[in-house]
PDB file of C-alpha atoms in Angstrom:
ATOM      1  CA  MET I  27       2.093  15.159 -11.180  1.00  0.00           C
ATOM      2  CA  LYS I  28       5.404  13.990  -9.777  1.00  0.00           C
ATOM      3  CA  VAL I  29       5.226  10.349  -8.826  1.00  0.00           C
ATOM      4  CA  SER I  30       7.538   7.454  -8.075  1.00  0.00           C
ATOM      5  CA  ILE I  31       6.477   4.626 -10.368  1.00  0.00           C
ATOM      6  CA  GLY I  32       8.575   1.732  -9.094  1.00  0.00           C
ATOM      7  CA  PHE I  33       6.747  -0.901 -11.160  1.00  0.00           C
ATOM      8  CA  ASN I  34       9.314  -0.933 -13.951  1.00  0.00           C
ATOM      9  CA  ARG I  35       9.383  -4.560 -15.151  1.00  0.00           C
ATOM     10  CA  HIS I  36       6.872  -7.302 -15.969  1.00  0.00           C
ATOM     11  CA  LEU I  37       6.712 -10.300 -13.644  1.00  0.00           C
ATOM     12  CA  GLU I  38       6.023 -14.019 -14.012  1.00  0.00           C
ATOM     13  CA  SER I  39       3.896 -16.086 -11.646  1.00  0.00           C
ATOM     14  CA  ASN I  40       6.678 -18.536 -10.774  1.00  0.00           C
ATOM     15  CA  TRP I  41       9.085 -15.703  -9.914  1.00  0.00           C
ATOM     16  CA  LEU I  42       6.594 -14.238  -7.449  1.00  0.00           C
ATOM     17  CA  ALA I  43       5.718 -17.620  -5.932  1.00  0.00           C
ATOM     18  CA  GLN I  44       9.349 -18.622  -5.426  1.00  0.00           C
ATOM     19  CA  THR I  45      10.289 -15.277  -3.904  1.00  0.00           C
ATOM     20  CA  ALA I  46       7.359 -15.506  -1.469  1.00  0.00           C
ATOM     21  CA  SER I  47       8.361 -19.057  -0.555  1.00  0.00           C
ATOM     22  CA  TRP I  48      11.881 -17.921   0.335  1.00  0.00           C
ATOM     23  CA  VAL I  49      10.503 -15.080   2.450  1.00  0.00           C
ATOM     24  CA  ALA I  50       8.221 -17.556   4.271  1.00  0.00           C
ATOM     25  CA  SER I  51      11.332 -19.643   5.010  1.00  0.00           C
ATOM     26  CA  GLY I  52      13.000 -16.660   6.699  1.00  0.00           C
ATOM     27  CA  ILE I  53      15.383 -15.783   3.886  1.00  0.00           C
ATOM     28  CA  GLU I  54      15.950 -12.036   3.593  1.00  0.00           C
ATOM     29  CA  GLY I  55      18.414  -9.307   2.674  1.00  0.00           C
ATOM     30  CA  LYS I  56      21.377 -10.121   0.464  1.00  0.00           C
ATOM     31  CA  GLU I  57      20.719 -13.860   0.621  1.00  0.00           C
ATOM     32  CA  LEU I  58      17.236 -13.317  -0.810  1.00  0.00           C
ATOM     33  CA  LYS I  59      18.536 -11.037  -3.557  1.00  0.00           C
ATOM     34  CA  ASP I  60      21.192 -13.602  -4.491  1.00  0.00           C
ATOM     35  CA  LYS I  61      18.583 -16.364  -4.721  1.00  0.00           C
ATOM     36  CA  ILE I  62      16.321 -14.190  -6.897  1.00  0.00           C
ATOM     37  CA  ASP I  63      19.330 -13.438  -9.106  1.00  0.00           C
ATOM     38  CA  THR I  64      19.969 -17.138  -9.591  1.00  0.00           C
ATOM     39  CA  LEU I  65      16.278 -17.737 -10.307  1.00  0.00           C
ATOM     40  CA  LEU I  66      16.175 -15.043 -12.995  1.00  0.00           C
ATOM     41  CA  THR I  67      19.512 -15.729 -14.711  1.00  0.00           C
ATOM     42  CA  PRO I  68      18.207 -18.279 -17.279  1.00  0.00           C
ATOM     43  CA  ASP I  69      15.534 -15.824 -18.475  1.00  0.00           C
ATOM     44  CA  PHE I  70      17.687 -12.738 -19.006  1.00  0.00           C
ATOM     45  CA  THR I  71      20.516 -11.659 -21.278  1.00  0.00           C
ATOM     46  CA  SER I  72      20.448  -8.045 -20.054  1.00  0.00           C
ATOM     47  CA  GLN I  73      21.989  -7.436 -16.634  1.00  0.00           C
ATOM     48  CA  VAL I  74      20.078  -4.167 -16.277  1.00  0.00           C
ATOM     49  CA  ALA I  75      16.718  -5.833 -16.962  1.00  0.00           C
ATOM     50  CA  LYS I  76      17.529  -8.666 -14.562  1.00  0.00           C
ATOM     51  CA  ASP I  77      18.555  -6.232 -11.806  1.00  0.00           C
ATOM     52  CA  LYS I  78      15.347  -4.227 -12.195  1.00  0.00           C
ATOM     53  CA  THR I  79      13.249  -7.397 -12.067  1.00  0.00           C
ATOM     54  CA  ARG I  80      15.109  -8.666  -9.004  1.00  0.00           C
ATOM     55  CA  ASN I  81      14.642  -5.332  -7.236  1.00  0.00           C
ATOM     56  CA  LEU I  82      10.921  -5.323  -7.993  1.00  0.00           C
ATOM     57  CA  LEU I  83      10.430  -8.863  -6.679  1.00  0.00           C
ATOM     58  CA  PHE I  84      12.450  -7.966  -3.590  1.00  0.00           C
ATOM     59  CA  GLY I  85      10.383  -4.795  -3.179  1.00  0.00           C
ATOM     60  CA  ILE I  86       7.091  -6.667  -3.344  1.00  0.00           C
ATOM     61  CA  TRP I  87       7.959  -9.469  -0.966  1.00  0.00           C
ATOM     62  CA  SER I  88      10.705  -8.156   1.306  1.00  0.00           C
ATOM     63  CA  LYS I  89      11.262  -4.396   1.314  1.00  0.00           C
ATOM     64  CA  LEU I  90       9.072  -2.643   3.874  1.00  0.00           C
ATOM     65  CA  PRO I  91       7.804   0.936   3.451  1.00  0.00           C
ATOM     66  CA  LYS I  92       7.534   2.833   6.729  1.00  0.00           C
ATOM     67  CA  HIS I  93       3.750   2.542   6.898  1.00  0.00           C
ATOM     68  CA  ILE I  94       3.678  -1.273   6.646  1.00  0.00           C
ATOM     69  CA  PRO I  95       4.575  -3.503   9.634  1.00  0.00           C
ATOM     70  CA  ASN I  96       6.706  -6.593   9.267  1.00  0.00           C
ATOM     71  CA  ASP I  97       3.890  -8.765  10.624  1.00  0.00           C
ATOM     72  CA  PHE I  98       1.727  -7.908   7.601  1.00  0.00           C
ATOM     73  CA  GLN I  99       4.420  -9.225   5.276  1.00  0.00           C
ATOM     74  CA  ARG I 100       5.136 -12.267   7.429  1.00  0.00           C
ATOM     75  CA  ASP I 101       1.456 -13.200   7.538  1.00  0.00           C
ATOM     76  CA  ALA I 102       1.236 -12.883   3.755  1.00  0.00           C
ATOM     77  CA  ALA I 103       4.061 -15.364   3.245  1.00  0.00           C
ATOM     78  CA  ASN I 104       2.674 -17.787   5.832  1.00  0.00           C
ATOM     79  CA  LEU I 105      -0.866 -17.639   4.452  1.00  0.00           C
ATOM     80  CA  LEU I 106       0.450 -18.186   0.948  1.00  0.00           C
ATOM     81  CA  MET I 107       2.223 -21.348   2.061  1.00  0.00           C
ATOM     82  CA  GLU I 108      -0.991 -22.594   3.720  1.00  0.00           C
ATOM     83  CA  TYR I 109      -3.280 -21.637   0.832  1.00  0.00           C
ATOM     84  CA  SER I 110      -0.936 -21.991  -2.125  1.00  0.00           C
ATOM     85  CA  GLU I 111      -3.838 -22.495  -4.529  1.00  0.00           C
ATOM     86  CA  LEU I 112      -4.732 -18.836  -3.862  1.00  0.00           C
ATOM     87  CA  ASN I 113      -1.189 -17.512  -4.271  1.00  0.00           C
ATOM     88  CA  LEU I 114      -2.316 -14.778  -6.679  1.00  0.00           C
ATOM     89  CA  VAL I 115      -4.397 -13.213  -3.900  1.00  0.00           C
ATOM     90  CA  PHE I 116      -1.298 -12.569  -1.805  1.00  0.00           C
ATOM     91  CA  HIS I 117       0.844 -11.249  -4.660  1.00  0.00           C
ATOM     92  CA  TRP I 118      -2.057  -8.928  -5.462  1.00  0.00           C
ATOM     93  CA  GLY I 119      -2.335  -7.632  -1.909  1.00  0.00           C
ATOM     94  CA  MET I 120       1.409  -7.062  -1.655  1.00  0.00           C
ATOM     95  CA  MET I 121       1.534  -5.156  -4.943  1.00  0.00           C
ATOM     96  CA  LEU I 122      -1.497  -3.054  -3.991  1.00  0.00           C
ATOM     97  CA  SER I 123      -0.075  -2.122  -0.610  1.00  0.00           C
ATOM     98  CA  LYS I 124       3.429  -1.224  -1.826  1.00  0.00           C
ATOM     99  CA  TYR I 125       3.075   0.158  -5.353  1.00  0.00           C
ATOM    100  CA  PRO I 126       0.611   3.057  -5.801  1.00  0.00           C
ATOM    101  CA  PHE I 127       1.109   3.060  -9.576  1.00  0.00           C
ATOM    102  CA  PHE I 128       0.116  -0.613  -9.752  1.00  0.00           C
ATOM    103  CA  LYS I 129      -3.004   0.205  -7.764  1.00  0.00           C
ATOM    104  CA  SER I 130      -3.850   3.111 -10.064  1.00  0.00           C
ATOM    105  CA  VAL I 131      -3.629   0.944 -13.184  1.00  0.00           C
ATOM    106  CA  VAL I 132      -5.687  -1.951 -11.819  1.00  0.00           C
ATOM    107  CA  GLU I 133      -8.216   0.471 -10.352  1.00  0.00           C
ATOM    108  CA  GLN I 134      -8.764   1.930 -13.823  1.00  0.00           C
ATOM    109  CA  ILE I 135      -9.082  -1.567 -15.299  1.00  0.00           C
ATOM    110  CA  GLY I 136     -11.703  -2.320 -12.641  1.00  0.00           C
ATOM    111  CA  ARG I 137     -13.641   0.797 -13.583  1.00  0.00           C
ATOM    112  CA  LEU I 138     -13.450   0.083 -17.304  1.00  0.00           C
ATOM    113  CA  THR I 139     -14.724  -3.466 -16.805  1.00  0.00           C
ATOM    114  CA  LYS I 140     -17.406  -2.760 -14.221  1.00  0.00           C
ATOM    115  CA  LEU I 141     -20.240  -3.105 -16.735  1.00  0.00           C
ATOM    116  CA  ASN I 142     -18.384  -5.121 -19.353  1.00  0.00           C
ATOM    117  CA  ASP I 143     -15.683  -7.734 -18.893  1.00  0.00           C
ATOM    118  CA  SER I 144     -13.405  -6.233 -21.579  1.00  0.00           C
ATOM    119  CA  PHE I 145     -11.680  -2.915 -22.270  1.00  0.00           C
ATOM    120  CA  LEU I 146      -9.664  -1.145 -24.934  1.00  0.00           C
ATOM    121  CA  TYR I 147      -5.994  -0.641 -24.161  1.00  0.00           C
ATOM    122  CA  SER I 148      -6.283   2.867 -25.607  1.00  0.00           C
ATOM    123  CA  GLN I 149      -8.940   3.710 -23.001  1.00  0.00           C
ATOM    124  CA  LEU I 150      -6.678   2.572 -20.180  1.00  0.00           C
ATOM    125  CA  GLU I 151      -3.716   4.461 -21.594  1.00  0.00           C
ATOM    126  CA  GLN I 152      -5.766   7.638 -21.893  1.00  0.00           C
ATOM    127  CA  ARG I 153      -6.894   7.478 -18.271  1.00  0.00           C
ATOM    128  CA  ILE I 154      -3.435   6.730 -16.902  1.00  0.00           C
ATOM    129  CA  THR I 155      -1.669   9.430 -18.939  1.00  0.00           C
ATOM    130  CA  GLU I 156      -4.322  11.946 -17.886  1.00  0.00           C
ATOM    131  CA  ASN I 157      -3.418  11.240 -14.271  1.00  0.00           C
ATOM    132  CA  TYR I 158       0.337  10.735 -14.525  1.00  0.00           C
ATOM    133  CA  GLY I 159       1.431  12.507 -17.686  1.00  0.00           C
ATOM    134  CA  ASP I 160       1.859  11.436 -21.294  1.00  0.00           C
ATOM    135  CA  THR I 161       5.451  10.203 -21.083  1.00  0.00           C
ATOM    136  CA  SER I 162       7.249   7.138 -22.383  1.00  0.00           C
ATOM    137  CA  THR I 163       8.121   6.099 -18.810  1.00  0.00           C
ATOM    138  CA  ILE I 164       4.471   6.108 -17.756  1.00  0.00           C
ATOM    139  CA  LYS I 165       3.397   4.200 -20.854  1.00  0.00           C
ATOM    140  CA  ARG I 166       6.117   1.559 -20.406  1.00  0.00           C
ATOM    141  CA  SER I 167       5.258   1.106 -16.734  1.00  0.00           C
ATOM    142  CA  MET I 168       1.595   0.666 -17.637  1.00  0.00           C
ATOM    143  CA  GLN I 169       2.600  -1.962 -20.189  1.00  0.00           C
ATOM    144  CA  PHE I 170       4.602  -3.783 -17.509  1.00  0.00           C
ATOM    145  CA  VAL I 171       1.549  -3.903 -15.223  1.00  0.00           C
ATOM    146  CA  VAL I 172      -0.751  -5.170 -17.987  1.00  0.00           C
ATOM    147  CA  ARG I 173       1.763  -7.780 -19.119  1.00  0.00           C
ATOM    148  CA  THR I 174       2.144  -8.953 -15.518  1.00  0.00           C
ATOM    149  CA  LEU I 175      -1.632  -9.408 -15.297  1.00  0.00           C
ATOM    150  CA  MET I 176      -1.461 -11.412 -18.524  1.00  0.00           C
ATOM    151  CA  ASN I 177       1.339 -13.569 -17.119  1.00  0.00           C
ATOM    152  CA  LEU I 178      -0.716 -14.162 -13.970  1.00  0.00           C
ATOM    153  CA  GLU I 179      -3.607 -15.270 -16.230  1.00  0.00           C
ATOM    154  CA  LEU I 180      -5.882 -12.554 -14.880  1.00  0.00           C
ATOM    155  CA  LEU I 181      -6.339 -10.942 -18.296  1.00  0.00           C
ATOM    156  CA  ALA I 182      -6.751 -12.376 -21.779  1.00  0.00           C
ATOM    157  CA  ASN I 183      -5.917 -10.595 -25.056  1.00  0.00           C
ATOM    158  CA  PRO I 184      -8.382 -12.014 -27.636  1.00  0.00           C
ATOM    159  CA  LYS I 185      -7.764  -9.246 -30.201  1.00  0.00           C
ATOM    160  CA  GLN I 186      -5.099  -6.609 -30.685  1.00  0.00           C
ATOM    161  CA  GLY I 187      -5.819  -3.681 -28.395  1.00  0.00           C
ATOM    162  CA  ILE I 188      -8.606  -5.487 -26.538  1.00  0.00           C
ATOM    163  CA  TYR I 189      -8.236  -7.099 -23.114  1.00  0.00           C
ATOM    164  CA  GLN I 190     -10.733  -9.318 -21.344  1.00  0.00           C
ATOM    165  CA  LEU I 191     -11.148 -10.418 -17.745  1.00  0.00           C
ATOM    166  CA  ARG I 192     -10.782 -14.096 -16.962  1.00  0.00           C
ATOM    167  CA  LYS I 193     -13.056 -15.938 -14.559  1.00  0.00           C
ATOM    168  CA  PRO I 194     -12.694 -14.400 -11.078  1.00  0.00           C
ATOM    169  CA  ILE I 195     -11.022 -16.356  -8.301  1.00  0.00           C
ATOM    170  CA  GLN I 196     -13.354 -17.089  -5.399  1.00  0.00           C
ATOM    171  CA  VAL I 197     -12.072 -16.036  -1.966  1.00  0.00           C
ATOM    172  CA  ASN I 198     -14.103 -17.138   1.058  1.00  0.00           C
ATOM    173  CA  ASN I 199     -11.519 -17.687   3.787  1.00  0.00           C
ATOM    174  CA  PRO I 200     -11.987 -15.077   6.580  1.00  0.00           C
ATOM    175  CA  SER I 201      -8.244 -14.930   7.430  1.00  0.00           C
ATOM    176  CA  ILE I 202      -7.353 -14.178   3.818  1.00  0.00           C
ATOM    177  CA  LYS I 203     -10.090 -11.574   3.505  1.00  0.00           C
ATOM    178  CA  ALA I 204      -8.989  -9.883   6.737  1.00  0.00           C
ATOM    179  CA  TRP I 205      -5.437  -9.704   5.399  1.00  0.00           C
ATOM    180  CA  LEU I 206      -6.721  -8.140   2.164  1.00  0.00           C
ATOM    181  CA  VAL I 207      -8.627  -5.529   4.170  1.00  0.00           C
ATOM    182  CA  GLU I 208      -5.342  -4.620   5.850  1.00  0.00           C
ATOM    183  CA  ALA I 209      -3.650  -4.458   2.434  1.00  0.00           C
ATOM    184  CA  SER I 210      -6.369  -2.093   1.245  1.00  0.00           C
ATOM    185  CA  VAL I 211      -5.766   0.284   4.160  1.00  0.00           C
ATOM    186  CA  TYR I 212      -2.009   0.325   3.522  1.00  0.00           C
ATOM    187  CA  SER I 213      -2.575   0.894  -0.192  1.00  0.00           C
ATOM    188  CA  GLU I 214      -3.999   4.319   0.703  1.00  0.00           C
ATOM    189  CA  GLN I 215      -1.203   5.001   3.226  1.00  0.00           C
ATOM    190  CA  VAL I 216      -3.768   5.807   5.902  1.00  0.00           C
ATOM    191  CA  THR I 217      -4.600   4.297   9.297  1.00  0.00           C
ATOM    192  CA  SER I 218      -8.327   3.730   8.752  1.00  0.00           C
ATOM    193  CA  ARG I 219     -10.841   3.097   6.002  1.00  0.00           C
ATOM    194  CA  SER I 220     -14.558   2.491   5.677  1.00  0.00           C
ATOM    195  CA  LEU I 221     -15.431  -1.162   5.108  1.00  0.00           C
ATOM    196  CA  THR I 222     -18.005  -0.037   2.541  1.00  0.00           C
ATOM    197  CA  ALA I 223     -15.322   1.869   0.635  1.00  0.00           C
ATOM    198  CA  ILE I 224     -13.063  -1.183   0.700  1.00  0.00           C
ATOM    199  CA  ASN I 225     -15.841  -3.397  -0.658  1.00  0.00           C
ATOM    200  CA  ASP I 226     -16.623  -0.849  -3.368  1.00  0.00           C
ATOM    201  CA  GLU I 227     -13.033  -0.583  -4.614  1.00  0.00           C
ATOM    202  CA  ASN I 228     -12.527  -1.416  -8.271  1.00  0.00           C
ATOM    203  CA  VAL I 229      -9.207  -3.139  -7.586  1.00  0.00           C
ATOM    204  CA  TRP I 230     -10.868  -6.446  -6.664  1.00  0.00           C
ATOM    205  CA  PHE I 231     -11.963  -7.361 -10.197  1.00  0.00           C
ATOM    206  CA  PRO I 232      -9.803 -10.550 -10.348  1.00  0.00           C
ATOM    207  CA  PHE I 233     -11.637 -11.964  -7.323  1.00  0.00           C
ATOM    208  CA  ASP I 234     -15.108 -12.989  -6.245  1.00  0.00           C
ATOM    209  CA  LEU I 235     -15.207 -11.805  -2.631  1.00  0.00           C
ATOM    210  CA  TYR I 236     -17.069  -9.703  -0.108  1.00  0.00           C
ATOM    211  CA  PHE I 237     -15.600  -8.285   3.090  1.00  0.00           C
ATOM    212  CA  ASP I 238     -17.803  -8.755   6.148  1.00  0.00           C
ATOM    213  CA  GLU I 239     -17.277  -7.271   9.596  1.00  0.00           C
ATOM    214  CA  ASN I 240     -16.965 -10.799  11.007  1.00  0.00           C
ATOM    215  CA  ASP I 241     -13.873 -11.375   8.852  1.00  0.00           C
ATOM    216  CA  LEU I 242     -11.969  -8.650  10.690  1.00  0.00           C
ATOM    217  CA  SER I 243     -11.665 -10.675  13.904  1.00  0.00           C
ATOM    218  CA  GLN I 244      -9.229 -12.990  12.105  1.00  0.00           C
ATOM    219  CA  ASN I 245      -6.580 -10.261  12.060  1.00  0.00           C
ATOM    220  CA  GLY I 246      -5.303  -8.954  15.400  1.00  0.00           C
ATOM    221  CA  ARG I 247      -3.953  -5.758  13.825  1.00  0.00           C
ATOM    222  CA  LEU I 248      -7.438  -4.628  12.758  1.00  0.00           C
ATOM    223  CA  GLU I 249      -9.957  -2.798  14.921  1.00  0.00           C
ATOM    224  CA  ALA I 250     -13.557  -2.229  13.857  1.00  0.00           C
ATOM    225  CA  HIS I 251     -15.581   0.778  15.008  1.00  0.00           C
ATOM    226  CA  HIS I 252     -19.213   1.383  14.102  1.00  0.00           C
ATOM    227  CA  GLN I 253     -20.009   4.766  12.628  1.00  0.00           C
ATOM    228  CA  ALA I 254     -23.601   5.348  11.568  1.00  0.00           C
ATOM    229  CA  ALA I 255     -24.463   2.461   9.224  1.00  0.00           C
ATOM    230  CA  ASP I 256     -20.841   1.712   8.338  1.00  0.00           C
ATOM    231  CA  VAL I 257     -17.826   0.048   9.921  1.00  0.00           C
ATOM    232  CA  ILE I 258     -14.505   1.904  10.072  1.00  0.00           C
ATOM    233  CA  VAL I 259     -11.449  -0.341  10.044  1.00  0.00           C
ATOM    234  CA  PHE I 260      -8.348   0.862  11.891  1.00  0.00           C
ATOM    235  CA  VAL I 261      -4.826  -0.584  11.754  1.00  0.00           C
TER     236      VAL I 261
END
């Protein structure tokens, strides 16, 4: 399976938060990259590693794939500034919508922890390599995702090879939930999804939330259509 991984470095919470703050302030392009460079300089001795980290942060919070509108990104930055205590929610949505490999890894973690709040790293590695190939690049990228989740305090590592979920973050705000619904649609690179399918996704394990049809009215880019007993969300 040929795939573009993209998620090739681990990230820290403060790096993501600061990058999002700059984007919310209207900083973009080369100016944003230069600011991220300055932010990262004290933490890196390798120029290559710093460049890859800068490019990933820029990709999450500034670079726009063709299927994602600028308003989605702008709203993310603005909502984060308004609800800074929930900043992880917005980083999560941005990473889901832009990095399919990130989504694949966290989806597998969600499946592994559906009945138990812990999983073996070897189980995760087996599932990811079955899907993407047993290569050093895939394994390193998976490690970067898991380490990022550790840095964001979404996972704990009580014993070698064992990872455990931390207490989920409660999300009740309709505007935030509507934005996450939009992120979920973009994560599949489609124009519509079933609300039931979105609620059933395993990627939401860090959060305590439920998407209701009433939430959708908070986002002008979403349209809801009833189909049998379900609601189909269009962007």
